[in-house]
Coordinates of C-alpha atoms in Angstrom, one line a residue:
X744 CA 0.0 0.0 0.0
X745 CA 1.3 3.4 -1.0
X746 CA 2.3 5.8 1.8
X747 CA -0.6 8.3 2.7
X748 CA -3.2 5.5 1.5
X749 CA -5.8 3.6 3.2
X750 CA -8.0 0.6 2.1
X751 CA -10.9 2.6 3.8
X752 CA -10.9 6.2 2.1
X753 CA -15.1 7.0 2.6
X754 CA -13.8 10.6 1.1
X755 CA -13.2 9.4 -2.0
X756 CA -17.3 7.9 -2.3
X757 CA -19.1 11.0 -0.7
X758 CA -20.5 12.0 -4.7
X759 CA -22.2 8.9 -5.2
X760 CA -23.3 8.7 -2.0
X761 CA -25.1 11.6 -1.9
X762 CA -26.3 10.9 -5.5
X763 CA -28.1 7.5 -4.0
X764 CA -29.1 9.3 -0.9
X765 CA -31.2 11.8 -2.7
X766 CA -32.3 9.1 -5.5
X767 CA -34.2 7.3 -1.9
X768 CA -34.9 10.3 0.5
X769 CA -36.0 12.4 -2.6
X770 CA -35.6 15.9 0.0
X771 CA -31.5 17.5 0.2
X772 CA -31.7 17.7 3.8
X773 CA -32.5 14.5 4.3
X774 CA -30.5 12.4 1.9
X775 CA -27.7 15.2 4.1
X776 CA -28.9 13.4 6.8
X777 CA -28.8 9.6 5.7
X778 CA -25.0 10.2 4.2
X779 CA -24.0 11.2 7.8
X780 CA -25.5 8.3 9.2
X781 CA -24.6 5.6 7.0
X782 CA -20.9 7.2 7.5
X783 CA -21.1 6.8 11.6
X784 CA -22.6 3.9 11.0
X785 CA -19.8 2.5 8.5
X786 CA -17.2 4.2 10.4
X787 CA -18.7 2.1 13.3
X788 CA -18.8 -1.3 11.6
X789 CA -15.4 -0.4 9.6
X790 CA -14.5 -4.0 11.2
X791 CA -16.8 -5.5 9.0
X792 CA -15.5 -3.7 5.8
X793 CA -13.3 -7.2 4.2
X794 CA -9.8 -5.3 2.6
X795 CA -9.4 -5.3 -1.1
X796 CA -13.8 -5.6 -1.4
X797 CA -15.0 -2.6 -3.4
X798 CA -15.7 0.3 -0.8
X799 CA -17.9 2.2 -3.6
X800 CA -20.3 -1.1 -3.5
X801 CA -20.3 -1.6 0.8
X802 CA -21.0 2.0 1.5
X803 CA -24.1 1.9 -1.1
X804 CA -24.8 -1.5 0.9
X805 CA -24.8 0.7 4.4
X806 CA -26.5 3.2 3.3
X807 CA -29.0 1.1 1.3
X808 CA -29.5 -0.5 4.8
X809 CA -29.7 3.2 6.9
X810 CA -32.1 4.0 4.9
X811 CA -34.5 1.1 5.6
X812 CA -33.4 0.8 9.0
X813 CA -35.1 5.0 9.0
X814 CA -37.5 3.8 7.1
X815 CA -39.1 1.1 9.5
X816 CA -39.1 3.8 12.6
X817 CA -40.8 6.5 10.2
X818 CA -44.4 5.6 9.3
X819 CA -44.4 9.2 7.3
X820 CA -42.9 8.0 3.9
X821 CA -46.7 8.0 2.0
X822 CA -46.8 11.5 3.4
X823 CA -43.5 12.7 2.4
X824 CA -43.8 11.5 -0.9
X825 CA -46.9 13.8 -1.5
X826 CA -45.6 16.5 -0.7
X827 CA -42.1 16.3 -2.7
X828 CA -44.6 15.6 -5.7
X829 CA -46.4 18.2 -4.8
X830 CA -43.7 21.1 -4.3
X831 CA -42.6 20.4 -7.8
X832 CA -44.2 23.2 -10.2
X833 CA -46.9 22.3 -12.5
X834 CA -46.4 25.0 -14.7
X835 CA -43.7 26.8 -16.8
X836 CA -43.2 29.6 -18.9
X837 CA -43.8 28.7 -22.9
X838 CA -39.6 29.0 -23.5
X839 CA -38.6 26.3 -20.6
X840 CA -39.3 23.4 -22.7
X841 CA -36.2 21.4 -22.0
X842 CA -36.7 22.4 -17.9
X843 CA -40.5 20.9 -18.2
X844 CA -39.4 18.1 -20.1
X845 CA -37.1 17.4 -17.1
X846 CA -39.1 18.3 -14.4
X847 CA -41.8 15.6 -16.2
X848 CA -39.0 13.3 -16.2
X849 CA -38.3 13.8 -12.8
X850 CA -41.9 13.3 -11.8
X851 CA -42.5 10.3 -13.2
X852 CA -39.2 8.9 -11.6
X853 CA -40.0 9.9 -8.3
X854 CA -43.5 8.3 -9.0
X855 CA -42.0 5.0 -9.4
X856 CA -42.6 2.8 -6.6
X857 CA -39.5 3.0 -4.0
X858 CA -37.9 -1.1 -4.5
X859 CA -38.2 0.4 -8.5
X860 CA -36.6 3.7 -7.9
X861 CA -33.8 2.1 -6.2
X862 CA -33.0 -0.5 -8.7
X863 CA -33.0 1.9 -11.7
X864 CA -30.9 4.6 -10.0
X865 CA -28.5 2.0 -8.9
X866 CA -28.0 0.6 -12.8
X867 CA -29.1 3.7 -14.7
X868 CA -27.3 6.6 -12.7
X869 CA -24.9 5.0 -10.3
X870 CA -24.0 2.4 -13.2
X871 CA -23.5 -0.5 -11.1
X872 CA -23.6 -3.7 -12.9
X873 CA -26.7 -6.0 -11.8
X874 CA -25.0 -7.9 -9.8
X875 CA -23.3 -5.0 -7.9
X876 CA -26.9 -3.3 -7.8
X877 CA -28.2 -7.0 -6.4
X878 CA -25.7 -6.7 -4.1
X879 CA -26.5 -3.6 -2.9
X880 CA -29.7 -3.9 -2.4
X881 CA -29.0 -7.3 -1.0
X882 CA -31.8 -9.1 -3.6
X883 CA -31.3 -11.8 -6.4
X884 CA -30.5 -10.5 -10.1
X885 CA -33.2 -11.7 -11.2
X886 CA -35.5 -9.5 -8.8
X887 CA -33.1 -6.8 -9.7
X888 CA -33.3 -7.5 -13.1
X889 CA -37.7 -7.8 -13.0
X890 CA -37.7 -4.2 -11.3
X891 CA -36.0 -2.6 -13.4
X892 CA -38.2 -3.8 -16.0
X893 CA -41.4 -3.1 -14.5
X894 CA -40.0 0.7 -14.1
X895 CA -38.8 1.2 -17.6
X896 CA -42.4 0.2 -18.7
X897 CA -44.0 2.6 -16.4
X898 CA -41.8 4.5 -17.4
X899 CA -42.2 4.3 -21.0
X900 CA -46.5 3.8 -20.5
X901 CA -46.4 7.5 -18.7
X902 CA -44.3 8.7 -22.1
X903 CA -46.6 7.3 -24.8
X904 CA -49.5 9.0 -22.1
X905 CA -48.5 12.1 -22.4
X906 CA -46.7 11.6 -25.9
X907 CA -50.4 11.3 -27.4
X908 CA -51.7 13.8 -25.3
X909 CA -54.3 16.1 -28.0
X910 CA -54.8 19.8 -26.6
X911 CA -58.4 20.5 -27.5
X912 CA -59.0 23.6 -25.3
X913 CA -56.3 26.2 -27.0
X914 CA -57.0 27.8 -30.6
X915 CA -54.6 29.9 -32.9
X916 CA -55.0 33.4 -32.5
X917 CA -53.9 36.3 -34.9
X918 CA -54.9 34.0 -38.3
X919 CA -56.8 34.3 -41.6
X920 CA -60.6 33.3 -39.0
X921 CA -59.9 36.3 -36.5
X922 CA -60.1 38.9 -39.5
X923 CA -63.6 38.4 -39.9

């Protein structure tokens, strides 16, 4: 080991931790909150941590486990994901397409159930293989592998949904029918 080094650098995974801990808390001060927990907590069972394993993958596995562990003594999550759905803005000016198009995006991912949420962020933001996301998450690939399915599809039902979405209320204004 090089001088200055150490097997255990939690430093180094603070990004992607936060990165998952706002992908499951869905609110900054909270996911804030889980990353410093799952560190005491990993700093705590550091014993555990097996030298040379991938430290990027455990810490994900702790705080994967915080946050159920928060979970189970919280009985607020319905609530809480209401109201970060419904502090999102409905509307936008005309020239913010690409914002709505995100913030739509956005909504429909936070509207995924949570054991779907978590698998796709894993593989689709935090690029974990399947197996490191199965890991994680401490399920079989194949369960990993059929929620990630069942949220692309829901995914992809809300896009054709509001893909074929016909605006009958609005007319054109300022044409050849408003000279009469």
């Amino acid at each position: 080991m090089k001088p200055g080094t150490h097997p255990f650098n939690v430093i180094g995974q603070l990004a992607a931790l936060r990165r998952y801990a706002r992908s499951l808390a869905r609110d900054p001060d909270e996911a804030e909150d889980l990353v410093h927990d799952t560190l005491v907590r990993a700093l705590e069972k550091q014993s555990t941590f097996r030298t040379g394993a991938n430290i990027r993958n455990w810490l994900l596995s702790v705080l994967h486990n915080t946050h159920i562990d928060r979970l189970r003594h919280k009985r607020a999550v319905a609530r809480r994901d209401a109201a970060t759905l419904d502090l999102i803005p409905q509307s936008a000016q005309a020239d913010q397409e690409h914002s709505v198009r995100l913030t739509q995006v956005r909504n429909a991912f936070l509207a995924l159930p949570e054991d779907q949420r978590e698998a796709l962020h894993l593989v689709a933001i935090e690029e974990l293989s399947y197996q490191e996301a199965a890991n994680v998450l401490g399920i079989p690939v194949g369960t990993l592998m059929s929620r990630i399915s069942r949220a692309r599809a829901r995914l992809r039902a809300i896009e054709d949904k509001e893909g074929t979405a016909q605006v009958t209320h609005l007319r054109i204004v300022g044409g050849p029918a408003d000279d009469q």
